[in-house]
Amino acid sequence: MLRSRPDPSRRRAELPAIAGQPPGLDVTITGCVFRSRCPLAVDACAETPPWTATGADTGFACIRPLSAAVRTEVSDVA
C-alpha cells in the first residue's frame, strides 16, 4: 500500500498495485481490511486494530506500523 502513494517526482509513472483483490462490498470484514493482501500480516491481524492518530485528521490502524527502515524492505517484497 505504501508504494501506491503518488510521488510528485515520478510524474506519469504507473503506480504499483496492491496484490490480490479487495473484499466485496457485501462481505462483513473482521480485523484488518488489508490482512489478506499484506505481506506483514500475522494471526493477530484478525482482530480489529486500534486507531493511532498521527495528526488532527490523519492516523492509521495497524498492529504492525512500519518504521522508515522497514518500509523500504517491504516495498521490495510487495
PDB file of N, CA and C in Angstrom, residues 25-72:
ATOM      1  N   LEU A  25     -18.195  -5.658  -1.432  1.00  0.00           N
ATOM      2  CA  LEU A  25     -18.938  -4.749  -0.566  1.00  0.00           C
ATOM      3  C   LEU A  25     -20.001  -5.472   0.248  1.00  0.00           C
ATOM      4  N   ASP A  26     -20.343  -6.689  -0.152  1.00  0.00           N
ATOM      5  CA  ASP A  26     -21.358  -7.457   0.568  1.00  0.00           C
ATOM      6  C   ASP A  26     -20.747  -8.375   1.630  1.00  0.00           C
ATOM      7  N   VAL A  27     -19.447  -8.267   1.858  1.00  0.00           N
ATOM      8  CA  VAL A  27     -18.740  -9.118   2.816  1.00  0.00           C
ATOM      9  C   VAL A  27     -18.500  -8.344   4.109  1.00  0.00           C
ATOM     10  N   THR A  28     -18.819  -8.957   5.234  1.00  0.00           N
ATOM     11  CA  THR A  28     -18.518  -8.354   6.525  1.00  0.00           C
ATOM     12  C   THR A  28     -17.072  -8.679   6.871  1.00  0.00           C
ATOM     13  N   ILE A  29     -16.275  -7.654   7.087  1.00  0.00           N
ATOM     14  CA  ILE A  29     -14.849  -7.837   7.347  1.00  0.00           C
ATOM     15  C   ILE A  29     -14.594  -7.759   8.842  1.00  0.00           C
ATOM     16  N   THR A  30     -13.823  -8.704   9.335  1.00  0.00           N
ATOM     17  CA  THR A  30     -13.372  -8.646  10.723  1.00  0.00           C
ATOM     18  C   THR A  30     -11.864  -8.468  10.705  1.00  0.00           C
ATOM     19  N   GLY A  31     -11.362  -7.731  11.638  1.00  0.00           N
ATOM     20  CA  GLY A  31      -9.923  -7.493  11.692  1.00  0.00           C
ATOM     21  C   GLY A  31      -9.491  -6.460  10.676  1.00  0.00           C
ATOM     22  N   CYS A  32      -8.227  -6.491  10.352  1.00  0.00           N
ATOM     23  CA  CYS A  32      -7.656  -5.533   9.410  1.00  0.00           C
ATOM     24  C   CYS A  32      -8.165  -5.804   8.006  1.00  0.00           C
ATOM     25  N   VAL A  33      -8.609  -4.762   7.321  1.00  0.00           N
ATOM     26  CA  VAL A  33      -9.160  -4.921   5.976  1.00  0.00           C
ATOM     27  C   VAL A  33      -8.078  -5.261   4.946  1.00  0.00           C
ATOM     28  N   PHE A  34      -6.823  -5.046   5.265  1.00  0.00           N
ATOM     29  CA  PHE A  34      -5.728  -5.359   4.343  1.00  0.00           C
ATOM     30  C   PHE A  34      -5.068  -6.701   4.651  1.00  0.00           C
ATOM     31  N   ARG A  35      -5.534  -7.393   5.653  1.00  0.00           N
ATOM     32  CA  ARG A  35      -4.886  -8.611   6.141  1.00  0.00           C
ATOM     33  C   ARG A  35      -4.634  -9.648   5.050  1.00  0.00           C
ATOM     34  N   SER A  36      -5.572  -9.858   4.158  1.00  0.00           N
ATOM     35  CA  SER A  36      -5.387 -10.885   3.134  1.00  0.00           C
ATOM     36  C   SER A  36      -4.383 -10.477   2.054  1.00  0.00           C
ATOM     37  N   ARG A  37      -4.026  -9.190   2.014  1.00  0.00           N
ATOM     38  CA  ARG A  37      -3.115  -8.702   0.975  1.00  0.00           C
ATOM     39  C   ARG A  37      -1.826  -8.122   1.535  1.00  0.00           C
ATOM     40  N   CYS A  38      -1.636  -8.177   2.829  1.00  0.00           N
ATOM     41  CA  CYS A  38      -0.476  -7.554   3.467  1.00  0.00           C
ATOM     42  C   CYS A  38       0.646  -8.574   3.662  1.00  0.00           C
ATOM     43  N   PRO A  39       1.868  -8.267   3.213  1.00  0.00           N
ATOM     44  CA  PRO A  39       2.972  -9.203   3.388  1.00  0.00           C
ATOM     45  C   PRO A  39       3.430  -9.327   4.846  1.00  0.00           C
ATOM     46  N   LEU A  40       2.966  -8.432   5.719  1.00  0.00           N
ATOM     47  CA  LEU A  40       3.350  -8.479   7.130  1.00  0.00           C
ATOM     48  C   LEU A  40       2.244  -9.000   8.034  1.00  0.00           C
ATOM     49  N   ALA A  41       1.145  -9.484   7.467  1.00  0.00           N
ATOM     50  CA  ALA A  41       0.001  -9.937   8.262  1.00  0.00           C
ATOM     51  C   ALA A  41       0.373 -11.133   9.139  1.00  0.00           C
ATOM     52  N   VAL A  42      -0.159 -11.127  10.343  1.00  0.00           N
ATOM     53  CA  VAL A  42       0.007 -12.220  11.302  1.00  0.00           C
ATOM     54  C   VAL A  42      -1.377 -12.569  11.846  1.00  0.00           C
ATOM     55  N   ASP A  43      -1.485 -13.640  12.617  1.00  0.00           N
ATOM     56  CA  ASP A  43      -2.775 -14.072  13.149  1.00  0.00           C
ATOM     57  C   ASP A  43      -3.502 -12.967  13.910  1.00  0.00           C
ATOM     58  N   ALA A  44      -2.751 -12.124  14.614  1.00  0.00           N
ATOM     59  CA  ALA A  44      -3.366 -11.051  15.407  1.00  0.00           C
ATOM     60  C   ALA A  44      -4.097 -10.029  14.529  1.00  0.00           C
ATOM     61  N   CYS A  45      -3.815 -10.006  13.243  1.00  0.00           N
ATOM     62  CA  CYS A  45      -4.482  -9.071  12.334  1.00  0.00           C
ATOM     63  C   CYS A  45      -5.953  -9.436  12.136  1.00  0.00           C
ATOM     64  N   ALA A  46      -6.366 -10.603  12.616  1.00  0.00           N
ATOM     65  CA  ALA A  46      -7.769 -10.999  12.542  1.00  0.00           C
ATOM     66  C   ALA A  46      -8.619 -10.195  13.525  1.00  0.00           C
ATOM     67  N   GLU A  47      -7.988  -9.520  14.462  1.00  0.00           N
ATOM     68  CA  GLU A  47      -8.688  -8.644  15.412  1.00  0.00           C
ATOM     69  C   GLU A  47      -8.667  -7.219  14.865  1.00  0.00           C
ATOM     70  N   THR A  48      -9.680  -6.427  15.192  1.00  0.00           N
ATOM     71  CA  THR A  48      -9.732  -5.043  14.738  1.00  0.00           C
ATOM     72  C   THR A  48      -8.580  -4.257  15.356  1.00  0.00           C
ATOM     73  N   PRO A  49      -7.713  -3.665  14.521  1.00  0.00           N
ATOM     74  CA  PRO A  49      -6.579  -2.920  15.058  1.00  0.00           C
ATOM     75  C   PRO A  49      -7.008  -1.588  15.653  1.00  0.00           C
ATOM     76  N   PRO A  50      -6.280  -1.099  16.658  1.00  0.00           N
ATOM     77  CA  PRO A  50      -6.621   0.195  17.252  1.00  0.00           C
ATOM     78  C   PRO A  50      -6.229   1.342  16.322  1.00  0.00           C
ATOM     79  N   TRP A  51      -6.962   2.438  16.386  1.00  0.00           N
ATOM     80  CA  TRP A  51      -6.658   3.634  15.614  1.00  0.00           C
ATOM     81  C   TRP A  51      -5.593   4.430  16.356  1.00  0.00           C
ATOM     82  N   THR A  52      -4.544   4.820  15.664  1.00  0.00           N
ATOM     83  CA  THR A  52      -3.487   5.651  16.230  1.00  0.00           C
ATOM     84  C   THR A  52      -3.463   6.959  15.456  1.00  0.00           C
ATOM     85  N   ALA A  53      -3.799   8.042  16.128  1.00  0.00           N
ATOM     86  CA  ALA A  53      -3.806   9.355  15.484  1.00  0.00           C
ATOM     87  C   ALA A  53      -2.371   9.842  15.325  1.00  0.00           C
ATOM     88  N   THR A  54      -2.067  10.360  14.136  1.00  0.00           N
ATOM     89  CA  THR A  54      -0.748  10.940  13.884  1.00  0.00           C
ATOM     90  C   THR A  54      -0.842  12.439  13.633  1.00  0.00           C
ATOM     91  N   GLY A  55      -2.048  12.949  13.609  1.00  0.00           N
ATOM     92  CA  GLY A  55      -2.300  14.372  13.398  1.00  0.00           C
ATOM     93  C   GLY A  55      -3.768  14.635  13.615  1.00  0.00           C
ATOM     94  N   ALA A  56      -4.190  15.844  13.381  1.00  0.00           N
ATOM     95  CA  ALA A  56      -5.582  16.218  13.606  1.00  0.00           C
ATOM     96  C   ALA A  56      -6.537  15.396  12.746  1.00  0.00           C
ATOM     97  N   ASP A  57      -6.165  15.139  11.503  1.00  0.00           N
ATOM     98  CA  ASP A  57      -7.044  14.412  10.580  1.00  0.00           C
ATOM     99  C   ASP A  57      -6.385  13.178   9.981  1.00  0.00           C
ATOM    100  N   THR A  58      -5.293  12.720  10.553  1.00  0.00           N
ATOM    101  CA  THR A  58      -4.576  11.582   9.979  1.00  0.00           C
ATOM    102  C   THR A  58      -4.265  10.542  11.035  1.00  0.00           C
ATOM    103  N   GLY A  59      -4.011   9.344  10.587  1.00  0.00           N
ATOM    104  CA  GLY A  59      -3.650   8.273  11.503  1.00  0.00           C
ATOM    105  C   GLY A  59      -3.624   6.948  10.773  1.00  0.00           C
ATOM    106  N   PHE A  60      -3.534   5.883  11.525  1.00  0.00           N
ATOM    107  CA  PHE A  60      -3.505   4.551  10.943  1.00  0.00           C
ATOM    108  C   PHE A  60      -4.096   3.555  11.933  1.00  0.00           C
ATOM    109  N   ALA A  61      -4.481   2.415  11.418  1.00  0.00           N
ATOM    110  CA  ALA A  61      -4.994   1.332  12.244  1.00  0.00           C
ATOM    111  C   ALA A  61      -4.232   0.068  11.857  1.00  0.00           C
ATOM    112  N   CYS A  62      -3.151  -0.203  12.556  1.00  0.00           N
ATOM    113  CA  CYS A  62      -2.305  -1.356  12.250  1.00  0.00           C
ATOM    114  C   CYS A  62      -1.576  -1.782  13.516  1.00  0.00           C
ATOM    115  N   ILE A  63      -1.519  -3.089  13.749  1.00  0.00           N
ATOM    116  CA  ILE A  63      -0.786  -3.565  14.929  1.00  0.00           C
ATOM    117  C   ILE A  63       0.705  -3.654  14.651  1.00  0.00           C
ATOM    118  N   ARG A  64       1.083  -3.510  13.376  1.00  0.00           N
ATOM    119  CA  ARG A  64       2.495  -3.584  12.996  1.00  0.00           C
ATOM    120  C   ARG A  64       2.883  -2.372  12.160  1.00  0.00           C
ATOM    121  N   PRO A  65       2.780  -1.158  12.720  1.00  0.00           N
ATOM    122  CA  PRO A  65       3.143   0.025  11.936  1.00  0.00           C
ATOM    123  C   PRO A  65       4.618  -0.047  11.542  1.00  0.00           C
ATOM    124  N   LEU A  66       4.918   0.504  10.391  1.00  0.00           N
ATOM    125  CA  LEU A  66       6.257   0.396   9.837  1.00  0.00           C
ATOM    126  C   LEU A  66       7.122   1.592  10.154  1.00  0.00           C
ATOM    127  N   SER A  67       8.384   1.309  10.446  1.00  0.00           N
ATOM    128  CA  SER A  67       9.361   2.385  10.557  1.00  0.00           C
ATOM    129  C   SER A  67       9.869   2.685   9.153  1.00  0.00           C
ATOM    130  N   ALA A  68      10.558   3.770   8.968  1.00  0.00           N
ATOM    131  CA  ALA A  68      11.074   4.135   7.644  1.00  0.00           C
ATOM    132  C   ALA A  68      12.008   3.058   7.100  1.00  0.00           C
ATOM    133  N   ALA A  69      12.820   2.450   7.952  1.00  0.00           N
ATOM    134  CA  ALA A  69      13.757   1.412   7.508  1.00  0.00           C
ATOM    135  C   ALA A  69      13.016   0.188   6.994  1.00  0.00           C
ATOM    136  N   VAL A  70      11.947  -0.209   7.677  1.00  0.00           N
ATOM    137  CA  VAL A  70      11.197  -1.393   7.275  1.00  0.00           C
ATOM    138  C   VAL A  70      10.393  -1.120   6.021  1.00  0.00           C
ATOM    139  N   ARG A  71       9.903   0.100   5.824  1.00  0.00           N
ATOM    140  CA  ARG A  71       9.109   0.417   4.633  1.00  0.00           C
ATOM    141  C   ARG A  71       9.864   0.092   3.353  1.00  0.00           C
ATOM    142  N   THR A  72      11.164   0.363   3.336  1.00  0.00           N
ATOM    143  CA  THR A  72      11.966   0.070   2.152  1.00  0.00           C
ATOM    144  C   THR A  72      12.027  -1.424   1.907  1.00  0.00           C
TER     145      THR A  72
END
